[in-house]
PDB file of C-alpha atoms and ligand atoms in Angstrom:
ATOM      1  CA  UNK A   1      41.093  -6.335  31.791  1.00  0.00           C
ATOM      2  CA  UNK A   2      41.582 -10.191  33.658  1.00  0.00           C
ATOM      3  CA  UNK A   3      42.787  -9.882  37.046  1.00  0.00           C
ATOM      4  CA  UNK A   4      46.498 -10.600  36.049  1.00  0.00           C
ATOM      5  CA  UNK A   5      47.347  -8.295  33.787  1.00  0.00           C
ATOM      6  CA  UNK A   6      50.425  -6.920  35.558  1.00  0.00           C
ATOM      7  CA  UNK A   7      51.614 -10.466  34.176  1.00  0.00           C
ATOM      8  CA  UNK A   8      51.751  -8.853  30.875  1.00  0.00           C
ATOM      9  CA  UNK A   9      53.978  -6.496  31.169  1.00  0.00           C
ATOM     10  CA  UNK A  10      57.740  -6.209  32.218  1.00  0.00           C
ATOM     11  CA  UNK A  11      60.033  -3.660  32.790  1.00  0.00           C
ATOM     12  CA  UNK A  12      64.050  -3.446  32.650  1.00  0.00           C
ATOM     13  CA  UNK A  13      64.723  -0.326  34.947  1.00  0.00           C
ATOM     14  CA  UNK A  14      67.724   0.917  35.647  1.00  0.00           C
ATOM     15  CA  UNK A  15      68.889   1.955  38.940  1.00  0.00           C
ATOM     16  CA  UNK A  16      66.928   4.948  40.216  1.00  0.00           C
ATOM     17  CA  UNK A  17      64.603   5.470  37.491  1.00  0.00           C
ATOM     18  CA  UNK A  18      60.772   6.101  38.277  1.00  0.00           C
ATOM     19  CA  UNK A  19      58.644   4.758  35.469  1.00  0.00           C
ATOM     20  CA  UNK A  20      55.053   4.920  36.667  1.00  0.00           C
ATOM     21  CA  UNK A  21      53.237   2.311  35.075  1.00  0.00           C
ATOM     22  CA  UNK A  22      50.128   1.582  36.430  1.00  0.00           C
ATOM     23  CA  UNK A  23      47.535  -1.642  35.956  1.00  0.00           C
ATOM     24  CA  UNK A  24      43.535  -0.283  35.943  1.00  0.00           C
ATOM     25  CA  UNK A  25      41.776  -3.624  36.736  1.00  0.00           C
ATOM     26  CA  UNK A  26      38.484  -4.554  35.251  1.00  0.00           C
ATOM     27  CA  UNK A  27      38.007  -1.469  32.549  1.00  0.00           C
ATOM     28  CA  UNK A  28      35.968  -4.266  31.599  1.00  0.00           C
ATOM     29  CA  UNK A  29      33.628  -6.839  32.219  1.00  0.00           C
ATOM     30  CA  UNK A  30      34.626 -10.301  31.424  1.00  0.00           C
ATOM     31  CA  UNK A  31      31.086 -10.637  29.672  1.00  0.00           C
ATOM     32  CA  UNK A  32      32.167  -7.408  27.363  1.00  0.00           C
ATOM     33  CA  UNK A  33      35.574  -8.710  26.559  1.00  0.00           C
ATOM     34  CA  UNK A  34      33.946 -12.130  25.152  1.00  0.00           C
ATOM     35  CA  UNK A  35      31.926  -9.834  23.199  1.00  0.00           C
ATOM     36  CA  UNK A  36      34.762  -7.767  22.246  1.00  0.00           C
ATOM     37  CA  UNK A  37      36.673 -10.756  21.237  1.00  0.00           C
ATOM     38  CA  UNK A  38      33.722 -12.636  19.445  1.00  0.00           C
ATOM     39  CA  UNK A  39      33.761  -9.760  16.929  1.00  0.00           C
ATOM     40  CA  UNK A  40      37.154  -8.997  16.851  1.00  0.00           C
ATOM     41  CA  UNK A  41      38.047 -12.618  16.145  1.00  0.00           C
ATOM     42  CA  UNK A  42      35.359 -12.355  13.311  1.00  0.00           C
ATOM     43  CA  UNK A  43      37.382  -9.439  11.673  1.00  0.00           C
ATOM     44  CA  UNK A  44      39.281  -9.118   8.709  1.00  0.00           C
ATOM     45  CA  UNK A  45      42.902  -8.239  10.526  1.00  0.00           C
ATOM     46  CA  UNK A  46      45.373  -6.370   8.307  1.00  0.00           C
ATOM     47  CA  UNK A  47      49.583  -6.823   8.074  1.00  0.00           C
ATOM     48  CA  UNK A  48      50.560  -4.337  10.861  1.00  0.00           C
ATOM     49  CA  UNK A  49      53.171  -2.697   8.502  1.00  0.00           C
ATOM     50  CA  UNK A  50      50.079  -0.671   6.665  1.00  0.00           C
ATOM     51  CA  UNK A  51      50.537   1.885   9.465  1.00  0.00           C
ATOM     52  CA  UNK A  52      54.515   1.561  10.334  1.00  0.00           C
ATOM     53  CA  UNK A  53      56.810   4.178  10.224  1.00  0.00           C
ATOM     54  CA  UNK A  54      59.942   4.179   7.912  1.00  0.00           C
ATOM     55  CA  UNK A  55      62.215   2.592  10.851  1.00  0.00           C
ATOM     56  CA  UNK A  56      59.583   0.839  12.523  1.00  0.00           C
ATOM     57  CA  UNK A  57      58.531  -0.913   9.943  1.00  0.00           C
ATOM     58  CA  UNK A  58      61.796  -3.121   9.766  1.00  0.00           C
ATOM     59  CA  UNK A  59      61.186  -4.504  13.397  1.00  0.00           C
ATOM     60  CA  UNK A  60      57.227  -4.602  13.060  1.00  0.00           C
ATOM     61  CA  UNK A  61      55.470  -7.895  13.008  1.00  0.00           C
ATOM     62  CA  UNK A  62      52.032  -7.992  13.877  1.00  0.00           C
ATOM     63  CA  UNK A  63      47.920  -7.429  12.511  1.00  0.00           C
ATOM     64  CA  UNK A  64      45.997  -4.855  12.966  1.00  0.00           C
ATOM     65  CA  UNK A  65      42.255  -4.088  12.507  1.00  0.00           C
ATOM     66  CA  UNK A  66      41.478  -1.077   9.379  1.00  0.00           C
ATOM     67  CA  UNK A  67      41.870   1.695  11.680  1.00  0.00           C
ATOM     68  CA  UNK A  68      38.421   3.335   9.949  1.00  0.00           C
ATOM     69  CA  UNK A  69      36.748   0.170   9.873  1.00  0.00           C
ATOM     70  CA  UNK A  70      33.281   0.685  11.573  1.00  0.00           C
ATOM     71  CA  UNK A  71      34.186  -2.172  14.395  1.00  0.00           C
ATOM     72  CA  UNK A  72      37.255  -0.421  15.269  1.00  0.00           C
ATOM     73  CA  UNK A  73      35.778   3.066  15.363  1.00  0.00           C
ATOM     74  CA  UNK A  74      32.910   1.670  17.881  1.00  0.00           C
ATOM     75  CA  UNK A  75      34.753  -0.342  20.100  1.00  0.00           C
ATOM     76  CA  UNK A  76      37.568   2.432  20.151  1.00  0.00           C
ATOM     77  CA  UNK A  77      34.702   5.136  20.708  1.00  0.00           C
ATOM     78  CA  UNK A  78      33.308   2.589  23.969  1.00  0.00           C
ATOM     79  CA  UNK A  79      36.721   2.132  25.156  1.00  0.00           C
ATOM     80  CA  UNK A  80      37.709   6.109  25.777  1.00  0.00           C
ATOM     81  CA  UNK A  81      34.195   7.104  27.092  1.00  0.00           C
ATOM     82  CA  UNK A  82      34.820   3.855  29.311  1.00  0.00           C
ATOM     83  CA  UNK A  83      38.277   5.406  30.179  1.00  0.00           C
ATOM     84  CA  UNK A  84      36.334   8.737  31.128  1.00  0.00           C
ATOM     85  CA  UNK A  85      34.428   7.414  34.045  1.00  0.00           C
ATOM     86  CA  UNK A  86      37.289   5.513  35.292  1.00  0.00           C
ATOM     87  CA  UNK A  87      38.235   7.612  38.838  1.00  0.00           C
ATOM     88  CA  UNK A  88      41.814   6.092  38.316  1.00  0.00           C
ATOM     89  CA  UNK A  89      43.075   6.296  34.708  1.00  0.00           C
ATOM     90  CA  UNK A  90      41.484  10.028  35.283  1.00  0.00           C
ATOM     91  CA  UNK A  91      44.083  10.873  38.203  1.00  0.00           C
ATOM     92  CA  UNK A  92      47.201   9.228  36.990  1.00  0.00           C
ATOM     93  CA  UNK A  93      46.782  10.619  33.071  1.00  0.00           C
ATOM     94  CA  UNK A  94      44.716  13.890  33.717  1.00  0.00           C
ATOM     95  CA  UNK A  95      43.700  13.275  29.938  1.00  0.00           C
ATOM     96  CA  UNK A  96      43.122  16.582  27.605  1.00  0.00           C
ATOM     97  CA  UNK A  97      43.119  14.425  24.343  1.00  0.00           C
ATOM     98  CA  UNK A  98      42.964  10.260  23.494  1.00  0.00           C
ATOM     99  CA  UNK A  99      44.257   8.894  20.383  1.00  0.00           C
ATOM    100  CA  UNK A 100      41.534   6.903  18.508  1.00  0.00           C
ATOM    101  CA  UNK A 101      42.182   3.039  20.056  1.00  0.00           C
ATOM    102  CA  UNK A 102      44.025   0.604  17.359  1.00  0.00           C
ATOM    103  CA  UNK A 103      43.775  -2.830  17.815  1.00  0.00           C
ATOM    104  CA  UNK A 104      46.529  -5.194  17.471  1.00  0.00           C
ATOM    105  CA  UNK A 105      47.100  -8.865  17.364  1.00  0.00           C
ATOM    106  CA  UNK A 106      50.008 -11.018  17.986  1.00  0.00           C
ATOM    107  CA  UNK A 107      50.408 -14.540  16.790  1.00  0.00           C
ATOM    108  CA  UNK A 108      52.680 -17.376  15.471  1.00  0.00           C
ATOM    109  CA  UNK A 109      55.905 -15.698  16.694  1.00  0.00           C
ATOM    110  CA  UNK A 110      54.745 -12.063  15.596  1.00  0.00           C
ATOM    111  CA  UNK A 111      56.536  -9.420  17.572  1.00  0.00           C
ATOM    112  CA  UNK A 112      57.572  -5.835  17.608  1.00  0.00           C
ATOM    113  CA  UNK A 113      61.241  -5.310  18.097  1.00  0.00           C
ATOM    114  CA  UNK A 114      62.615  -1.884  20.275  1.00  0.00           C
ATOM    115  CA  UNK A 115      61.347   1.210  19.058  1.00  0.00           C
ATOM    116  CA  UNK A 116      60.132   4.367  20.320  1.00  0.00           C
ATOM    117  CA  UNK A 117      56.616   6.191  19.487  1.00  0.00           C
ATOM    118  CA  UNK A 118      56.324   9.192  17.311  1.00  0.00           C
ATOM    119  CA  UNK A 119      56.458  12.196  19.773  1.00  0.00           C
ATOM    120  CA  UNK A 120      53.008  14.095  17.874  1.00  0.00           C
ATOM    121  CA  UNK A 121      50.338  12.055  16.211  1.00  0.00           C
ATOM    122  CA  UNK A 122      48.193  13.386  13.388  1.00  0.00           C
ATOM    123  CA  UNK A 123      44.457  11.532  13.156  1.00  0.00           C
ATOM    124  CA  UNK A 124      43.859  12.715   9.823  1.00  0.00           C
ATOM    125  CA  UNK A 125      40.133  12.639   9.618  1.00  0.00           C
ATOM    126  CA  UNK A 126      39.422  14.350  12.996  1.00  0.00           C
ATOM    127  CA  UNK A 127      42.235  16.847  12.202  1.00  0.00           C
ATOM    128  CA  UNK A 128      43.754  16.127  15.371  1.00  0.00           C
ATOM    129  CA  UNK A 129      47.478  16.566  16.821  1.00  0.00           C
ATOM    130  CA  UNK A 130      47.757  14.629  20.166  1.00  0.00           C
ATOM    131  CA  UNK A 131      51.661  14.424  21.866  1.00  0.00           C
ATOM    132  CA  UNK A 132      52.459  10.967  23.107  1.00  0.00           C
ATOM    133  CA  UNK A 133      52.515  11.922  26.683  1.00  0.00           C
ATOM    134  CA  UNK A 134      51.407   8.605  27.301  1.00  0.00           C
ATOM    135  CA  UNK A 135      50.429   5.140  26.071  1.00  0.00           C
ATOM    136  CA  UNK A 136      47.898   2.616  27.425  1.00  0.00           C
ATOM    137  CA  UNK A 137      47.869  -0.781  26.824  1.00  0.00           C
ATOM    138  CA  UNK A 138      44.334  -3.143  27.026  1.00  0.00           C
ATOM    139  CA  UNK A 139      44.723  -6.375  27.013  1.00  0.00           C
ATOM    140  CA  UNK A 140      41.653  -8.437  25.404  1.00  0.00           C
ATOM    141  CA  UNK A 141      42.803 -11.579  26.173  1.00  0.00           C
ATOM    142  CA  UNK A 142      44.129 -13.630  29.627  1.00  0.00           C
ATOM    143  CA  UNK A 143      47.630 -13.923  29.818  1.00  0.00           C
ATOM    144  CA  UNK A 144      47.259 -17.974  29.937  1.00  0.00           C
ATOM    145  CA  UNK A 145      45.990 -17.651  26.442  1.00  0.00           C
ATOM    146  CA  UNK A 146      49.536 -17.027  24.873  1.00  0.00           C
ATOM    147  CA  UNK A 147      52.993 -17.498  25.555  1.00  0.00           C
ATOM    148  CA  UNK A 148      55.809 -14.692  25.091  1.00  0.00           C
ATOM    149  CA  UNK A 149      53.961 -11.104  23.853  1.00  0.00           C
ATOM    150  CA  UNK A 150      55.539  -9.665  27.063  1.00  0.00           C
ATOM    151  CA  UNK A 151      55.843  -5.479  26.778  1.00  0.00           C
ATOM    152  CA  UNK A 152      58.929  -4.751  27.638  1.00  0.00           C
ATOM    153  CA  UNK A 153      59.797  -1.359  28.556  1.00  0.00           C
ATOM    154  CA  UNK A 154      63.743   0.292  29.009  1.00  0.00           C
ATOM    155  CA  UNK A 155      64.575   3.406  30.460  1.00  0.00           C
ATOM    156  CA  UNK A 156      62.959   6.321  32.377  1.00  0.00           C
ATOM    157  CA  UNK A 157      59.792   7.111  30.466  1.00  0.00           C
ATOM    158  CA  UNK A 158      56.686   6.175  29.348  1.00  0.00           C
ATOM    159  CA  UNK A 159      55.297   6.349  25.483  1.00  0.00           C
ATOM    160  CA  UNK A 160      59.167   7.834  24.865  1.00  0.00           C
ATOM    161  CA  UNK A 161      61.342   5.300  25.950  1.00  0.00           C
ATOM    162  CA  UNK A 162      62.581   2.346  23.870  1.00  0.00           C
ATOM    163  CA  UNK A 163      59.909  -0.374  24.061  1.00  0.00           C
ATOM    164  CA  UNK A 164      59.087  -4.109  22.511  1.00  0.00           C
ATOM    165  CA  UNK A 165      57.102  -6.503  22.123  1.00  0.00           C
ATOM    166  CA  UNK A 166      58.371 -10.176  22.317  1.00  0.00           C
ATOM    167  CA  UNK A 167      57.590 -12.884  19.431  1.00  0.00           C
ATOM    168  CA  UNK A 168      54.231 -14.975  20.757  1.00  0.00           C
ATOM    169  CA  UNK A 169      55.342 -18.355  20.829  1.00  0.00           C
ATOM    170  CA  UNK A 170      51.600 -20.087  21.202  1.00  0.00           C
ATOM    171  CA  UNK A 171      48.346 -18.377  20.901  1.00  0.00           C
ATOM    172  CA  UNK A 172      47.622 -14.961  20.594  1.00  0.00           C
ATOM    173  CA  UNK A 173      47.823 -11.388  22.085  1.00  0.00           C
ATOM    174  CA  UNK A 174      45.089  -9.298  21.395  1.00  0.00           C
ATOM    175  CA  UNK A 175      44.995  -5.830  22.556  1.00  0.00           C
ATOM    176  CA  UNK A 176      43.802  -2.782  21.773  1.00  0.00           C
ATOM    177  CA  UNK A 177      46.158   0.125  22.566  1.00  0.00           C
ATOM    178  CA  UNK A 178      46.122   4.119  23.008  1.00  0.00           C
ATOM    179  CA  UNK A 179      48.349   7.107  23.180  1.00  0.00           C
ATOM    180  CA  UNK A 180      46.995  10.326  25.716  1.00  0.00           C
ATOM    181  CA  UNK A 181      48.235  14.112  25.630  1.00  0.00           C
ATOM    182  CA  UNK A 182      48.023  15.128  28.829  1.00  0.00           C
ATOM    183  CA  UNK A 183      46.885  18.106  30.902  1.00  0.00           C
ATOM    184  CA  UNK A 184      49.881  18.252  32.431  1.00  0.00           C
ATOM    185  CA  UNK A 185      53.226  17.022  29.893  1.00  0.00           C
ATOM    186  CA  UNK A 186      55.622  17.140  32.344  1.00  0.00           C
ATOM    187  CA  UNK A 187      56.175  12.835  33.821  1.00  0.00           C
ATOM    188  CA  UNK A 188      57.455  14.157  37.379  1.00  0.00           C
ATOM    189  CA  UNK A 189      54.878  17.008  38.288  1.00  0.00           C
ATOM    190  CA  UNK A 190      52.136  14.676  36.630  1.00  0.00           C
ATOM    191  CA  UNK A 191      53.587  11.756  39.076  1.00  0.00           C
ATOM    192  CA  UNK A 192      53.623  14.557  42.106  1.00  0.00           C
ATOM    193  CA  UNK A 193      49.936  15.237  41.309  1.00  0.00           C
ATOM    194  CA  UNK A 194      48.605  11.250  41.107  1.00  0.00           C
ATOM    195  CA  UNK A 195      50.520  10.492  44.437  1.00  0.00           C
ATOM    196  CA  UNK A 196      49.343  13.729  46.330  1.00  0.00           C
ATOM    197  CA  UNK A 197      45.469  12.463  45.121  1.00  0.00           C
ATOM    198  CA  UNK A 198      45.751   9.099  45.882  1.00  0.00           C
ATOM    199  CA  UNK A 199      46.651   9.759  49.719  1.00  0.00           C
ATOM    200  CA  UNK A 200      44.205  12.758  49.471  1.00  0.00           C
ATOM    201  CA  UNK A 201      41.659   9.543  48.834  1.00  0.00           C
ATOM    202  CA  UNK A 202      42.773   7.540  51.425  1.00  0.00           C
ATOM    203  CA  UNK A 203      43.088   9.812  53.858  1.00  0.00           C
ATOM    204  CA  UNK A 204      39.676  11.062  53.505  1.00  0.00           C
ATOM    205  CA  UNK A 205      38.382   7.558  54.023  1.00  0.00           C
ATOM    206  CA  UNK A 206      38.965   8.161  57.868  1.00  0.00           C
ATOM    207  CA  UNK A 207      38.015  11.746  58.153  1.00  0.00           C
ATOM    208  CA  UNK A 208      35.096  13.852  58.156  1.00  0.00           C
ATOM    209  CA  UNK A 209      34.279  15.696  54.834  1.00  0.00           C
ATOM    210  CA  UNK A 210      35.118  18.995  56.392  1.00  0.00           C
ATOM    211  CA  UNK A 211      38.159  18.224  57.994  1.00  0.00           C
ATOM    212  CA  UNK A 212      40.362  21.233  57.989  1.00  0.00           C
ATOM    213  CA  UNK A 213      43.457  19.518  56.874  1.00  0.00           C
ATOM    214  CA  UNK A 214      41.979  17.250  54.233  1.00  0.00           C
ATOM    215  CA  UNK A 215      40.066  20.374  52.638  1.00  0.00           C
ATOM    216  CA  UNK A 216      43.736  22.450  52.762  1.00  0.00           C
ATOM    217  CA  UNK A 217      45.479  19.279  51.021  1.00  0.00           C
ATOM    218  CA  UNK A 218      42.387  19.268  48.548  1.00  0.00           C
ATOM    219  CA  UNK A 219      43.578  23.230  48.314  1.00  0.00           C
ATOM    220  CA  UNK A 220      47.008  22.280  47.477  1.00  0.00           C
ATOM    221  CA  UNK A 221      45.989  19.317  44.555  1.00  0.00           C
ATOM    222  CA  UNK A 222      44.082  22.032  42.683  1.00  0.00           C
ATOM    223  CA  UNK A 223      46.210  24.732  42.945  1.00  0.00           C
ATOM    224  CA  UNK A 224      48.878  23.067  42.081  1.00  0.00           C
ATOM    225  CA  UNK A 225      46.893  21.228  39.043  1.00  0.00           C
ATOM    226  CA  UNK A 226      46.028  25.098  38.139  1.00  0.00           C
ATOM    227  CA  UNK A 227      49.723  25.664  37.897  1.00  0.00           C
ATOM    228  CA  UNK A 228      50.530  22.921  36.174  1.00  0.00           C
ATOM    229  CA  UNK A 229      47.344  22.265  33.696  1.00  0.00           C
ATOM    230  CA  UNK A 230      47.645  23.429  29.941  1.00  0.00           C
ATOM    231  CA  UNK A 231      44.196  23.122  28.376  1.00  0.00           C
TER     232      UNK A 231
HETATM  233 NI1   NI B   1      55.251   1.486  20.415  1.00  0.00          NI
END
């Protein structure tokens, strides 16, 4: 993902909402995107409304890649074990399952008006249900490749709140994009758990690995993820 990605994306919060939306830097390599994007940009792309819902499809205006098309399968397949050694996406999602990566593309004023994201996903073929508990966004191209395309999120949540994406105005927006179930479905106790293990990380920067305190606090993370976890 380029360095500016948080460029990408805008919010419209409302007065005391917590929306955690985080940016994972560099999932990866600038050489592996080029590739990415040689063969994407080789691909046949498909009208995006093949896979919209009844009311989605009236504000849907985008490509896609053939879900089961053996490019999107292995790229998609790279993407999630790539997501499963990342020490970051790991904490803040606490993944049990990963929706198959699409891939989108967004050009010559293409858009997706508001909409929100089916709750529960079926994936057909794997005879999967995953719940929306979250969506990830990665972005394929720079953000000085395109104009407009910005994400625009309203309201509390995450995958369930009313979301868009803008018409792109020059170039094009190319992304691929996932849902996650998590371990833990409920947004504030899943928040309580990424904060407590991100200063459990930096405390433990500064202290020895025995340290009373930081093994108690490492007590409390698990227990608490015990609690919490459905798997
Ligand atoms: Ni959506």
């Amino acid at each position: 993902m380029p360095d500016n990605a948080r460029h990408h994306v805008r919010r419209t919060l409302h007065t005391g909402d917590r929306l955690m939306l985080l940016v994972i830097d560099k999932l990866l390599s600038s050489e592996e995107v080029a590739q990415y994007r040689a063969e994407l940009d080789a691909a046949p792309w498909i009208d995006g409304l093949a896979t919209a819902g009844t009311l989605s499809a009236a504000v849907k205006d985008n490509e896609q890649l053939d879900e089961l098309s053996p490019l999107a399968i292995r790229l998609g397949n790279e993407i999630v074990r790539r997501l499963g050694t990342n020490p970051l996406f790991i904490a803040a999602a606490l993944p049990e399952r990963i929706y198959p990566p699409k891939f989108n593309r967004y050009a010559g004023g293409g858009h997706y008006g508001a909409h929100v994201d089916s709750a529960i996903m079926r994936v057909a073929d794997a005879n999967l249900t995953i719940r929306t508990d979250l969506s990830a966004t990665l972005f394929l191209c720079d953000p000085d490749e395109y104009d407009g395309g910005e994400l625009t999120i309203e309201g509390e949540y995450g995958a369930s709140s009313l979301h868009m994406v803008t018409p792109v105005t020059r170039g094009a927006r190319v992304c691929a994009f996932l849902w996650v179930q998590s371990m833990v479905r409920d947004e504030g106790k899943r928040t309580l758990l990424f904060d407590l293990d991100q200063s459990i990380q930096a405390l433990s920067g500064g202290l020895a690995k025995d340290d009373p305190n930081l093994l108690q606090l490492t007590g409390v993370y698990h227990n608490l993820l015990r609690r919490w976890a459905v798997v």
